[in-house]
Amino acid sequence: NAGVTQTPKFRILKIGQSMTLQCTQDMNHNYMYWYRQDPGMGLKLIYYSVGAGITDKGEVPNGYNVSRSTTEDFPLRLELAAPSQTSVYFCASSYGGYGNQPQHFGDGTRLSIL
Amino acid sequence: QQPVQSPQAVILREGEDAVINCSSSKALYSVHWYRQKHGEAPVFLMILLKGGEQKGHEKISASFNEKKQQSSLYLTASQLSYSGTYFCGTVRGGGSQGNLIFGKGTKLSVKP
């Protein structure tokens, strides 16, 4: 089973460039999440979605945008990349969203902004 | 508010035991535990819910003190494979969207 798949695995961007981080899941989960992980800081929620067509901001949404047109896909868009967005990005999904279901994570995208 | 994990790091010999703690200043609905090995994705270990229900691996032991907003993860007879960073994630409220707030992690190293 593929689970949660993220692409690309690594990327280097120049300041001001834009890119889309792809995330797809094959578990038919309604809930999907984007986190960023900085060294020693744990995971911070950027955006989440409770179903196709419904998204909401998390703790650190500035500089990012998301969309959810299908149950399977939840891409994260970076506009005008800045060095502060250098991080490891994880996409996750869960069957439910009320804090009583485990989240399944993708392998991450390691992004450097130079 | 980000939960506080302790200790920040611990080094064990194979076969030794360890306890990792997670503390929140807010009333909690649930506590999640995940393990992340270097360069890999976090992997689910356990959920502890308000009211006493637990979900997770049978070989993992944990507790949740609702009154103190604290949870502890117990690692007994540690193996080399236990090495990694352990994160707790806390969820406030219930019956509505409950997003996880993760702690900064506890790095566990198990030596032969």
Short mmCIF file of C-alpha atoms in Angstrom, two decimals:
data_model
loop_
_atom_site.label_atom_id
_atom_site.label_comp_id
_atom_site.label_asym_id
_atom_site.label_seq_id
_atom_site.Cartn_x
_atom_site.Cartn_y
_atom_site.Cartn_z
CA ASN A 1 0.00 0.00 0.00
CA ALA A 2 1.34 3.42 -0.99
CA GLY A 3 -0.28 5.42 1.87
CA VAL A 4 0.71 9.10 1.65
CA THR A 5 3.01 10.03 -1.24
CA GLN A 6 4.87 13.32 -1.46
CA THR A 7 6.79 14.74 -4.39
CA PRO A 8 9.43 15.96 -4.84
CA LYS A 9 11.65 14.56 -2.08
CA PHE A 10 14.22 17.35 -2.39
CA ARG A 11 14.16 20.79 -3.96
CA ILE A 12 16.31 23.89 -4.02
CA LEU A 13 14.63 27.17 -4.87
CA LYS A 14 15.89 30.67 -5.36
CA ILE A 15 14.40 33.51 -3.35
CA GLY A 16 11.23 34.75 -5.03
CA GLN A 17 10.52 31.57 -6.97
CA SER A 18 7.29 29.63 -6.57
CA MET A 19 6.58 25.93 -6.42
CA THR A 20 3.95 23.36 -5.54
CA LEU A 21 4.56 20.47 -3.18
CA GLN A 22 2.41 17.52 -4.17
CA CYS A 23 0.65 15.17 -1.75
CA THR A 24 -1.64 12.28 -2.56
CA GLN A 25 -3.14 9.54 -0.40
CA ASP A 26 -4.84 6.30 -1.35
CA MET A 27 -6.54 5.50 1.97
CA ASN A 28 -9.74 7.45 1.23
CA HIS A 29 -9.10 9.70 4.23
CA ASN A 30 -11.15 12.86 4.42
CA TYR A 31 -8.69 14.73 6.63
CA MET A 32 -5.36 15.93 5.29
CA TYR A 33 -2.67 18.15 6.80
CA TRP A 34 0.50 20.01 5.89
CA TYR A 35 3.23 20.45 8.50
CA ARG A 36 6.64 22.00 8.45
CA GLN A 37 9.45 20.73 10.65
CA ASP A 38 12.38 22.89 11.62
CA PRO A 39 15.32 21.48 13.62
CA GLY A 40 14.49 21.11 17.31
CA MET A 41 11.03 22.65 16.92
CA GLY A 42 8.67 19.77 16.36
CA LEU A 43 5.99 19.91 13.67
CA LYS A 44 3.94 23.02 13.00
CA LEU A 45 0.57 22.84 11.21
CA ILE A 46 0.41 25.01 8.08
CA TYR A 47 -3.00 24.14 6.61
CA TYR A 48 -5.50 21.35 6.91
CA SER A 49 -8.52 20.07 5.02
CA VAL A 50 -11.58 18.22 6.26
CA GLY A 51 -12.70 17.15 2.81
CA ALA A 52 -12.68 18.04 -0.86
CA GLY A 53 -13.29 21.75 -1.30
CA ILE A 54 -12.77 22.62 2.38
CA THR A 55 -9.49 23.98 3.74
CA ASP A 56 -8.49 26.04 6.76
CA LYS A 57 -5.43 27.70 8.23
CA GLY A 58 -3.25 26.11 10.83
CA GLU A 59 -0.68 27.67 13.09
CA VAL A 60 1.78 29.00 10.46
CA PRO A 61 -0.09 29.65 7.16
CA ASN A 62 1.64 32.84 6.01
CA GLY A 63 3.39 32.46 2.66
CA TYR A 64 1.50 29.30 1.70
CA ASN A 65 -1.69 28.35 -0.08
CA VAL A 66 -3.56 25.09 -0.49
CA SER A 67 -6.40 23.62 -2.48
CA ARG A 68 -8.34 20.37 -2.23
CA SER A 69 -10.22 19.49 -5.38
CA THR A 70 -10.28 15.73 -4.75
CA THR A 71 -10.22 13.46 -1.71
CA GLU A 72 -6.83 12.09 -2.76
CA ASP A 73 -4.81 15.24 -3.44
CA PHE A 74 -3.78 18.14 -1.23
CA PRO A 75 -1.07 20.29 -2.87
CA LEU A 76 0.78 23.04 -1.00
CA ARG A 77 1.77 26.15 -2.94
CA LEU A 78 4.67 28.41 -1.99
CA GLU A 79 4.50 31.85 -3.53
CA LEU A 80 7.56 34.12 -3.53
CA ALA A 81 9.82 31.73 -1.64
CA ALA A 82 11.80 33.19 1.27
CA PRO A 83 14.78 31.76 3.20
CA SER A 84 12.51 31.38 6.27
CA GLN A 85 10.60 28.73 4.35
CA THR A 86 13.62 26.43 4.26
CA SER A 87 12.31 23.39 6.10
CA VAL A 88 11.14 19.81 5.82
CA TYR A 89 7.49 19.60 4.81
CA PHE A 90 5.30 16.68 5.75
CA CYS A 91 1.86 15.86 4.45
CA ALA A 92 -0.39 13.65 6.57
CA SER A 93 -3.87 12.20 6.47
CA SER A 94 -6.30 10.68 8.92
CA TYR A 95 -9.60 8.83 8.81
CA GLY A 96 -11.19 11.24 11.28
CA GLY A 97 -10.31 14.70 12.51
CA TYR A 98 -11.51 14.81 16.07
CA GLY A 99 -8.21 13.93 17.70
CA ASN A 100 -9.09 10.26 18.11
CA GLN A 101 -7.53 8.89 14.93
CA PRO A 102 -3.85 8.44 14.06
CA GLN A 103 -2.25 10.55 11.38
CA HIS A 104 -0.32 8.85 8.58
CA PHE A 105 2.65 10.82 7.28
CA GLY A 106 4.36 10.97 3.92
CA ASP A 107 8.15 10.76 3.63
CA GLY A 108 8.56 14.52 3.45
CA THR A 109 9.92 17.13 1.07
CA ARG A 110 13.22 18.75 1.98
CA LEU A 111 13.16 22.30 0.69
CA SER A 112 16.01 24.80 0.66
CA ILE A 113 15.56 28.44 -0.32
CA LEU A 114 18.80 30.14 -1.35
CA GLN B 1 0.10 26.11 23.32
CA GLN B 2 2.94 23.73 22.61
CA PRO B 3 3.22 20.83 25.09
CA VAL B 4 6.48 20.46 26.99
CA GLN B 5 8.39 17.21 26.68
CA SER B 6 11.00 15.94 29.09
CA PRO B 7 13.73 14.93 29.00
CA GLN B 8 15.03 16.57 25.82
CA ALA B 9 17.38 13.67 25.24
CA VAL B 10 18.22 10.34 26.83
CA ILE B 11 20.87 7.71 26.19
CA LEU B 12 20.22 4.11 27.13
CA ARG B 13 21.98 0.77 26.95
CA GLU B 14 20.06 -2.08 25.38
CA GLY B 15 17.67 -3.59 27.87
CA GLU B 16 17.30 -0.45 29.99
CA ASP B 17 14.03 1.35 30.56
CA ALA B 18 13.04 4.95 29.89
CA VAL B 19 10.09 7.25 30.53
CA ILE B 20 9.26 10.21 28.31
CA ASN B 21 6.88 12.85 29.64
CA CYS B 22 4.53 15.29 27.94
CA SER B 23 2.85 18.13 29.79
CA SER B 24 0.28 20.69 28.70
CA SER B 25 -1.07 23.82 30.37
CA LYS B 26 -4.50 23.28 28.78
CA ALA B 27 -7.21 20.68 29.31
CA LEU B 28 -6.79 17.89 26.80
CA TYR B 29 -9.04 15.60 24.81
CA SER B 30 -6.30 13.29 23.65
CA VAL B 31 -2.55 12.76 23.51
CA HIS B 32 -0.78 11.19 20.54
CA TRP B 33 2.71 9.67 20.49
CA TYR B 34 4.86 9.36 17.35
CA ARG B 35 8.42 8.17 16.73
CA GLN B 36 10.62 9.62 14.02
CA LYS B 37 13.90 8.13 12.89
CA HIS B 38 16.49 10.39 11.33
CA GLY B 39 15.50 11.44 7.83
CA GLU B 40 12.20 9.59 7.95
CA ALA B 41 8.55 10.37 8.52
CA PRO B 42 6.94 10.30 11.96
CA VAL B 43 5.28 6.98 12.69
CA PHE B 44 2.20 6.60 14.88
CA LEU B 45 2.66 4.78 18.20
CA MET B 46 -0.36 5.46 20.38
CA ILE B 47 -3.37 7.64 21.13
CA LEU B 48 -4.63 8.13 24.65
CA LEU B 49 -8.12 9.56 24.94
CA LYS B 50 -9.93 11.37 27.70
CA GLY B 51 -11.92 8.75 29.53
CA GLY B 52 -9.25 6.08 29.38
CA GLU B 53 -9.47 4.65 25.87
CA GLN B 54 -6.19 3.83 24.19
CA LYS B 55 -5.35 2.99 20.59
CA GLY B 56 -2.01 1.80 19.37
CA HIS B 57 0.66 -0.85 19.40
CA GLU B 58 0.34 -3.56 22.00
CA LYS B 59 4.03 -3.40 22.87
CA ILE B 60 3.88 0.31 23.68
CA SER B 61 2.83 1.42 27.13
CA ALA B 62 1.66 4.90 28.04
CA SER B 63 -0.47 6.74 30.56
CA PHE B 64 -2.64 9.85 30.49
CA ASN B 65 -3.44 11.86 33.61
CA GLU B 66 -6.37 14.03 32.52
CA LYS B 67 -6.42 16.13 35.67
CA LYS B 68 -2.76 17.05 35.39
CA GLN B 69 -2.82 17.27 31.57
CA GLN B 70 0.16 14.96 31.46
CA SER B 71 1.10 11.84 29.55
CA SER B 72 4.02 9.49 29.87
CA LEU B 73 5.44 6.98 27.39
CA TYR B 74 7.12 3.92 28.89
CA LEU B 75 9.85 2.17 26.94
CA THR B 76 10.88 -1.06 28.64
CA ALA B 77 13.71 -3.44 27.81
CA SER B 78 14.86 -1.05 25.11
CA GLN B 79 16.17 -2.31 21.78
CA LEU B 80 18.44 -0.63 19.24
CA SER B 81 15.37 -0.12 17.04
CA TYR B 82 13.82 2.15 19.68
CA SER B 83 16.31 4.89 18.81
CA GLY B 84 14.76 8.01 17.35
CA THR B 85 12.96 11.17 18.32
CA TYR B 86 9.66 10.80 20.16
CA PHE B 87 6.99 13.44 19.76
CA CYS B 88 3.84 13.90 21.72
CA GLY B 89 0.94 15.73 20.13
CA THR B 90 -1.93 17.12 22.14
CA VAL B 91 -5.52 17.82 21.13
CA ARG B 92 -7.76 20.21 23.00
CA GLY B 93 -11.52 19.95 23.07
CA GLY B 94 -13.53 17.27 21.34
CA GLY B 95 -16.53 16.87 19.11
CA SER B 96 -15.06 19.41 16.70
CA GLN B 97 -11.94 19.61 14.56
CA GLY B 98 -9.10 18.74 16.90
CA ASN B 99 -5.73 19.59 15.44
CA LEU B 100 -2.53 18.22 16.91
CA ILE B 101 -0.03 20.51 18.58
CA PHE B 102 3.32 18.77 18.75
CA GLY B 103 6.01 19.07 21.38
CA LYS B 104 9.64 19.66 20.46
CA GLY B 105 10.54 16.00 20.82
CA THR B 106 12.70 13.76 22.97
CA LYS B 107 15.75 12.22 21.32
CA LEU B 108 16.33 8.65 22.44
CA SER B 109 19.58 6.86 21.67
CA VAL B 110 19.96 3.17 22.50
CA LYS B 111 23.51 1.88 22.54
CA PRO B 112 24.65 -1.77 22.34
#
